[in-house]
mmCIF file of C-alpha atoms in Angstrom:
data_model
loop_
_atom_site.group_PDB
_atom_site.id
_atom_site.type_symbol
_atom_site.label_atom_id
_atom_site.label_comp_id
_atom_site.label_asym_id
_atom_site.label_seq_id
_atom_site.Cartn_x
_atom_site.Cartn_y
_atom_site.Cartn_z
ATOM 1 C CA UNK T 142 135.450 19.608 31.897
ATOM 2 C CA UNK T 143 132.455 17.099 31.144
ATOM 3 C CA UNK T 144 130.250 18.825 27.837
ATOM 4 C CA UNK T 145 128.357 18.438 25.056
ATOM 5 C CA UNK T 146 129.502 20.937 22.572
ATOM 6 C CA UNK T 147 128.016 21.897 19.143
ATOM 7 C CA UNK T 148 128.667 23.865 16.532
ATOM 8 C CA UNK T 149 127.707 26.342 15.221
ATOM 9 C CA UNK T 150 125.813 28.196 17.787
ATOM 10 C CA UNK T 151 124.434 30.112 14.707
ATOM 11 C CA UNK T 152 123.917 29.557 11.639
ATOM 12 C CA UNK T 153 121.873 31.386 8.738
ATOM 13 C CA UNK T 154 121.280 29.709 5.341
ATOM 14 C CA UNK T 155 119.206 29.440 2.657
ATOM 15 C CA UNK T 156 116.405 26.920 1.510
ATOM 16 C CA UNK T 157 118.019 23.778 -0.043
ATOM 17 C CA UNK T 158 121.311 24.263 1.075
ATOM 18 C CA UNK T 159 122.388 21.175 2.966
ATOM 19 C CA UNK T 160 124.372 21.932 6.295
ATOM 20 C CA UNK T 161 125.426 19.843 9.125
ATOM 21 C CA UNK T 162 125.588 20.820 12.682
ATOM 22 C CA UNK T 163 128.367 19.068 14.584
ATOM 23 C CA UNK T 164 127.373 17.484 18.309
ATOM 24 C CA UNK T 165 130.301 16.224 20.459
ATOM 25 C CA UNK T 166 130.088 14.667 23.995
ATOM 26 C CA UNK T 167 133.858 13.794 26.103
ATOM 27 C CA UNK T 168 131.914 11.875 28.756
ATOM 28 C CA UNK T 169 131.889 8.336 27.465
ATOM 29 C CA UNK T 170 128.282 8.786 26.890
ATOM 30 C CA UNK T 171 126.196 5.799 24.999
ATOM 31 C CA UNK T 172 123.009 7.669 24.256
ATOM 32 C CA UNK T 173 123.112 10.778 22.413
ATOM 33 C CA UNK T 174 119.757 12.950 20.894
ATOM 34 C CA UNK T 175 118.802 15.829 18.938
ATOM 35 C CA UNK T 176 115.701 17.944 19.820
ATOM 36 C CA UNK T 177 114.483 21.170 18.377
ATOM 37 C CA UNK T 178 112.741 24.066 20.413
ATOM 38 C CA UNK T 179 110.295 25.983 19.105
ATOM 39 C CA UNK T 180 107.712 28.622 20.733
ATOM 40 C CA UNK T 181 104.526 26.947 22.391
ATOM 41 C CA UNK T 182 106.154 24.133 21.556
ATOM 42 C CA UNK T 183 108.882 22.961 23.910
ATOM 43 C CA UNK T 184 111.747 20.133 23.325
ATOM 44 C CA UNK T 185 111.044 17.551 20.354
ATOM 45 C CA UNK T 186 112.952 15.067 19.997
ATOM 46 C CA UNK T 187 114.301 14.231 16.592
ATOM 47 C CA UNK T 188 116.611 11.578 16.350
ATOM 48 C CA UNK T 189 118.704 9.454 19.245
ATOM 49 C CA UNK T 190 121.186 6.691 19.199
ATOM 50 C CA UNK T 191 121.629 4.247 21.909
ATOM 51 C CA UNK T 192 125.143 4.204 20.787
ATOM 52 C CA UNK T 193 127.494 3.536 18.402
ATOM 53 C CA UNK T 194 125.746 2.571 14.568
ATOM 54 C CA UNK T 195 122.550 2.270 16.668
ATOM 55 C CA UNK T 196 120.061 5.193 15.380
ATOM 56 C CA UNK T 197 116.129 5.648 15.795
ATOM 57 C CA UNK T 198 113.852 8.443 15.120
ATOM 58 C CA UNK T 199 111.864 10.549 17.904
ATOM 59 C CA UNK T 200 108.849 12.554 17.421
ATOM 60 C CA UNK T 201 109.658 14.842 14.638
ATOM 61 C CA UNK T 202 112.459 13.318 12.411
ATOM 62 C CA UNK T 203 111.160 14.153 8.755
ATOM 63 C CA UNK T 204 113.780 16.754 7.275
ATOM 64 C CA UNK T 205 116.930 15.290 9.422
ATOM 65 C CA UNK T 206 119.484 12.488 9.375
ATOM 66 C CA UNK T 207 121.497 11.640 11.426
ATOM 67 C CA UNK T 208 124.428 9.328 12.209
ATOM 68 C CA UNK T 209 126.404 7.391 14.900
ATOM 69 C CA UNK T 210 129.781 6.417 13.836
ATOM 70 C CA UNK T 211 132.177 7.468 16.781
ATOM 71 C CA UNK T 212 130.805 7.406 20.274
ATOM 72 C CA UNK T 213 131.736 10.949 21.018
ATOM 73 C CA UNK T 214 130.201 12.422 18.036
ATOM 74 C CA UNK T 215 126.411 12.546 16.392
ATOM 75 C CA UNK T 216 126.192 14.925 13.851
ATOM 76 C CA UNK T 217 123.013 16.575 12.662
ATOM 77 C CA UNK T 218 121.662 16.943 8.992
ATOM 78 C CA UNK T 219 119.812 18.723 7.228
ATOM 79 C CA UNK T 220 120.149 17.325 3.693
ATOM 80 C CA UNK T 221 117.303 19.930 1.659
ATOM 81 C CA UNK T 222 116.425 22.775 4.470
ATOM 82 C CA UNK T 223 113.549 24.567 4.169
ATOM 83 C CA UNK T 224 112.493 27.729 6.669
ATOM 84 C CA UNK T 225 110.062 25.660 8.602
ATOM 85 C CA UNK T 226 113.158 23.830 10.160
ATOM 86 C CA UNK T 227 114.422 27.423 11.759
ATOM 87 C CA UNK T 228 114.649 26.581 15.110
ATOM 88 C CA UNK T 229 116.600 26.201 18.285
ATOM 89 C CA UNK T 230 118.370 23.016 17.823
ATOM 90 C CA UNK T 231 119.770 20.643 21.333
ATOM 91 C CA UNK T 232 121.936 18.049 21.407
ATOM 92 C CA UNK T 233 122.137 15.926 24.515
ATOM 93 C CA UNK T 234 123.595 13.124 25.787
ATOM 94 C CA UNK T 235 123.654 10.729 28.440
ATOM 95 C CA UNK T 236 125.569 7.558 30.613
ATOM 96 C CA UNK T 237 122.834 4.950 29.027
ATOM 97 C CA UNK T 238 122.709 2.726 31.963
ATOM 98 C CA UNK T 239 119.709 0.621 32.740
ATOM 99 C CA UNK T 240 117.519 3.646 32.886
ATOM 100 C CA UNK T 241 117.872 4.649 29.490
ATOM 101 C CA UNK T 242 116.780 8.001 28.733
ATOM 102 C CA UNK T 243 115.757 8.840 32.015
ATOM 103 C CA UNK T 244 119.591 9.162 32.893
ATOM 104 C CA UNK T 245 120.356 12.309 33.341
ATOM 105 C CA UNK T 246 120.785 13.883 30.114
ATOM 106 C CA UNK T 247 123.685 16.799 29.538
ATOM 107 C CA UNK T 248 122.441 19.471 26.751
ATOM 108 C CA UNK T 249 124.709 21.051 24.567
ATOM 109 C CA UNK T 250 124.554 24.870 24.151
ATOM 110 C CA UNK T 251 122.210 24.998 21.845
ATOM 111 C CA UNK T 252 122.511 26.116 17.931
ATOM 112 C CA UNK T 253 120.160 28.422 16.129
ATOM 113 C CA UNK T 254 119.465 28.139 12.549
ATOM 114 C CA UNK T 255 117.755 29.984 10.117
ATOM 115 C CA UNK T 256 116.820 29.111 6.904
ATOM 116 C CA UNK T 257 115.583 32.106 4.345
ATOM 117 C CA UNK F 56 103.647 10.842 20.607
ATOM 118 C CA UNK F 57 102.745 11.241 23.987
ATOM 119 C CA UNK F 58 102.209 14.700 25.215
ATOM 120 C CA UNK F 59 102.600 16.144 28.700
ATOM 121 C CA UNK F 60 100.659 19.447 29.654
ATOM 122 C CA UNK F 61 102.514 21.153 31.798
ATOM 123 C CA UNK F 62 100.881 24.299 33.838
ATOM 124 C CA UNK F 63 100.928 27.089 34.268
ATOM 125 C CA UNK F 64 102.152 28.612 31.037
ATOM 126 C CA UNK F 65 104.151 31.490 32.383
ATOM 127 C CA UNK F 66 103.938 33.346 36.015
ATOM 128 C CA UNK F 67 105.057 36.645 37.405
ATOM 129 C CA UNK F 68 105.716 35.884 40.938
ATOM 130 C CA UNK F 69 107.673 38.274 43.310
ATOM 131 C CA UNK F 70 110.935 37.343 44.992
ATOM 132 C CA UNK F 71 110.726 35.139 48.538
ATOM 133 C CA UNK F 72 107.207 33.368 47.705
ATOM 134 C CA UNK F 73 106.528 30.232 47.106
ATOM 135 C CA UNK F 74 105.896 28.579 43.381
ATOM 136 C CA UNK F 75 103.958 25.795 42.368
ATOM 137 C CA UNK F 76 103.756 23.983 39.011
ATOM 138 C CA UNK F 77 102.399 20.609 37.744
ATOM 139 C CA UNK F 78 102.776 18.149 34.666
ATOM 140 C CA UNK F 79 99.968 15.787 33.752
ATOM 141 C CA UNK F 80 99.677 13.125 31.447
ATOM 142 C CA UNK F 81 97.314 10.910 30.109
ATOM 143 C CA UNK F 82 98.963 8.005 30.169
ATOM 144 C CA UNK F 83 101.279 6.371 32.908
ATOM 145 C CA UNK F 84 104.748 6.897 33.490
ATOM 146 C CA UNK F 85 107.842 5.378 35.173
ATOM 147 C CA UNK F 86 109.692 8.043 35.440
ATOM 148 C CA UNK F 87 109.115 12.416 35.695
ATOM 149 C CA UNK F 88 112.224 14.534 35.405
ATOM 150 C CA UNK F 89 112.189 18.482 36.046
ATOM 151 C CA UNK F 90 114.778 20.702 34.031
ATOM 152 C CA UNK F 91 115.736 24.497 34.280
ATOM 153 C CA UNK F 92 116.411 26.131 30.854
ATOM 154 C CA UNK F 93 118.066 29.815 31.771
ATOM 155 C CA UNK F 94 117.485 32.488 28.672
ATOM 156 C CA UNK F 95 120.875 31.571 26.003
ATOM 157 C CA UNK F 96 121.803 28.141 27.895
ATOM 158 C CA UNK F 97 120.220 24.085 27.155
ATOM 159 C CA UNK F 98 118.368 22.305 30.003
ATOM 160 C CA UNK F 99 119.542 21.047 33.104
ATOM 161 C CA UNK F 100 117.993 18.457 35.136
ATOM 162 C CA UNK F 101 116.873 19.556 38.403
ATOM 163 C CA UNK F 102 115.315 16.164 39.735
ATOM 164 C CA UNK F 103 114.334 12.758 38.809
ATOM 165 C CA UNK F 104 111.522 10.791 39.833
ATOM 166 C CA UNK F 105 111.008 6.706 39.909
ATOM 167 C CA UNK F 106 108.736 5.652 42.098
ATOM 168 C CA UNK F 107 105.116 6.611 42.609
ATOM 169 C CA UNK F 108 104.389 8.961 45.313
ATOM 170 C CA UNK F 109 108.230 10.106 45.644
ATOM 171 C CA UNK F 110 108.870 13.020 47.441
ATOM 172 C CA UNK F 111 112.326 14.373 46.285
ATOM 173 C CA UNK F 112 113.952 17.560 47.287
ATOM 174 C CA UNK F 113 116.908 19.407 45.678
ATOM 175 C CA UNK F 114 117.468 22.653 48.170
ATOM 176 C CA UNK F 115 114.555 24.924 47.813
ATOM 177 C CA UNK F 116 112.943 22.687 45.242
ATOM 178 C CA UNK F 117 110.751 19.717 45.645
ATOM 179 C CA UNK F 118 109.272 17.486 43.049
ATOM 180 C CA UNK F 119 106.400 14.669 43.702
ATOM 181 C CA UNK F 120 105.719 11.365 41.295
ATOM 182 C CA UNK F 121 101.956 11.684 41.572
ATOM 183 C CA UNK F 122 100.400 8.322 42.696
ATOM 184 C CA UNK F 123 98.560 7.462 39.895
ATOM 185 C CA UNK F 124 101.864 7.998 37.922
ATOM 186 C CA UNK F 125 99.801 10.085 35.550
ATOM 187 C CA UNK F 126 100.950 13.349 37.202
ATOM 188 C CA UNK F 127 104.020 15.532 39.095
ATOM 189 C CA UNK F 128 104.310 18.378 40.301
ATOM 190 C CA UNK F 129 107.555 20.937 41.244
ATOM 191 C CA UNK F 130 107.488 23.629 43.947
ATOM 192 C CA UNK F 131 109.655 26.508 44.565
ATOM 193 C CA UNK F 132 110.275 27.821 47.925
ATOM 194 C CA UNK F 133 111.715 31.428 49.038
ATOM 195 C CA UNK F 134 112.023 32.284 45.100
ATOM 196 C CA UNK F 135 115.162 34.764 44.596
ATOM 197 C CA UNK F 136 115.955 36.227 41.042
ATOM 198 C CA UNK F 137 118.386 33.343 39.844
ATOM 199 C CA UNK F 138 115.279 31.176 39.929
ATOM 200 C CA UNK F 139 113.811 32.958 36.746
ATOM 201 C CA UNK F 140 113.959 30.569 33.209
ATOM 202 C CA UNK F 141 111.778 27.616 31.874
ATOM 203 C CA UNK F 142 110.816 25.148 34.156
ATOM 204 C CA UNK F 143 110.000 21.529 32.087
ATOM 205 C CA UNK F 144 108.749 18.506 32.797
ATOM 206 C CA UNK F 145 109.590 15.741 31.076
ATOM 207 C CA UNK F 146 109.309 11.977 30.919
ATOM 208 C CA UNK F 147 110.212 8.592 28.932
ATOM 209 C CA UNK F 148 107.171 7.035 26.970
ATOM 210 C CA UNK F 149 106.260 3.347 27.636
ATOM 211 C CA UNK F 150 107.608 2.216 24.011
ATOM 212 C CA UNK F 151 108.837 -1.157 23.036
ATOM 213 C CA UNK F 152 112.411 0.736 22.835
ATOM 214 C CA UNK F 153 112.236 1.063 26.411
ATOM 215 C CA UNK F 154 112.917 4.235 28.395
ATOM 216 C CA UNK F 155 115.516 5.938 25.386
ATOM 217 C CA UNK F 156 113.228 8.837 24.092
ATOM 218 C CA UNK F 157 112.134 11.550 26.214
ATOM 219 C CA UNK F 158 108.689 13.666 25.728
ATOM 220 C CA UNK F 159 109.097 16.996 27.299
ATOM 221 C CA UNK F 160 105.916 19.595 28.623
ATOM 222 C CA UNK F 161 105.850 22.455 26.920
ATOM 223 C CA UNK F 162 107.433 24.347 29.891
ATOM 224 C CA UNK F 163 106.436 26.833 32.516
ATOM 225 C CA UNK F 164 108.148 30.296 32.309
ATOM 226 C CA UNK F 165 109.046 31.691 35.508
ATOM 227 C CA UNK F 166 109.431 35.305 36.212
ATOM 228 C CA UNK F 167 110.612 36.885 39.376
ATOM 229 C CA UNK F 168 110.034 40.634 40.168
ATOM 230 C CA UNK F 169 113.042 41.883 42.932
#
């Protein structure tokens, strides 16, 4: 079955405490991207990768790294949490053909992490 | 970045009408995509848009890339129950990356009363 899987789906932790949240595709995708969800807010993106070793940032990357090393996978991190990064975090990922982003883009499940 | 305001913010609407909701920007773009979030799950692309003044259906929905390319709009016909969740809009800026990030509305939450 084509996914986008991540894990965890929840995850509570403290401030400071670095934690990484895993983001998997088995679709062959090139472009992968993190977003976050907040209230009011909607989807911002964080980070995406056009593919492999290729990273940039989106619209809200201070807090995060990221990084591209296997097609399939494009882990999440948080190296220094602090609360204001509890949120419901997306992973998604797409084909990457000519249309770039505008491909239609698989989300993962989502994970939800909050940090005390 | 860019922003899309996306209306209206939530509506209670009961089941078999009709539903209407619209995404404007102030700047142009190429391409509008509409996505369904249901409560626990991520989104899930409904429709895509390319060309100015496309009309595009998907069953009961239909989405339209506004002419000026500065505005779209989604409508929901004969709503049933399974139609409740978070409508967004969403689109890729014109950036010297080209079309790889997307900027999302800030959603429209759709309630239907049985």
């Amino acid at each position: 079955e084509a996914q986008v899987t991540q894990n965890p789906r929840y995850l509570i932790t403290v401030t400071g405490k670095k934690l990484t949240v895993t983001c998997s595709q088995n679709m062959n995708h090139e472009y992968m991207s993190w977003y976050r969800q907040d209230p009011g807010l909607g989807l911002r993106q964080i980070y995406y990768s056009m593919n492999v070793e290729v990273t940039d940032k989106g619209d809200v990357p201070e807090g995060y790294k990221v990084s591209r090393k296997e097609k399939r996978n494009f882990p999440l991190i948080l190296e220094s949490p602090s609360p204001n990064q509890t949120s419901l975090y997306f992973c998604a990922s797409s084909l990457g053909s000519g249309r770039g982003g505008s491909d239609t883009q698989y989300f993962g499940p989502g994970t939800r992490l909050t940090v005390l | 970045g860019q922003q899309l305001n996306q209306s209206p913010q939530s509506m209670f609407i009961q089941e078999g009408e009709d539903v209407s909701m619209n995404c404007t920007s102030s700047s142009i773009f190429n391409t509008w995509l509409w996505y369904k979030q249901d409560p626990g799950e991520g989104p899930v692309l409904l429709i895509a848009l390319y060309k100015a003044g496309e009309l595009t259906s998907n069953g009961r929905l239909t989405a339209q890339f506004g002419i000026t390319r500065k505005d779209s709009f989604l409508n929901i016909s004969a709503s049933i129950p399974s139609d409740v969740g978070i409508y967004f809009c969403a689109g890729p800026p014109l950036t010297g990356a080209g079309s790889y990030q997307l900027t999302f509305g800030k959603g429209t939450k759709l309630s239907v009363i049985p």
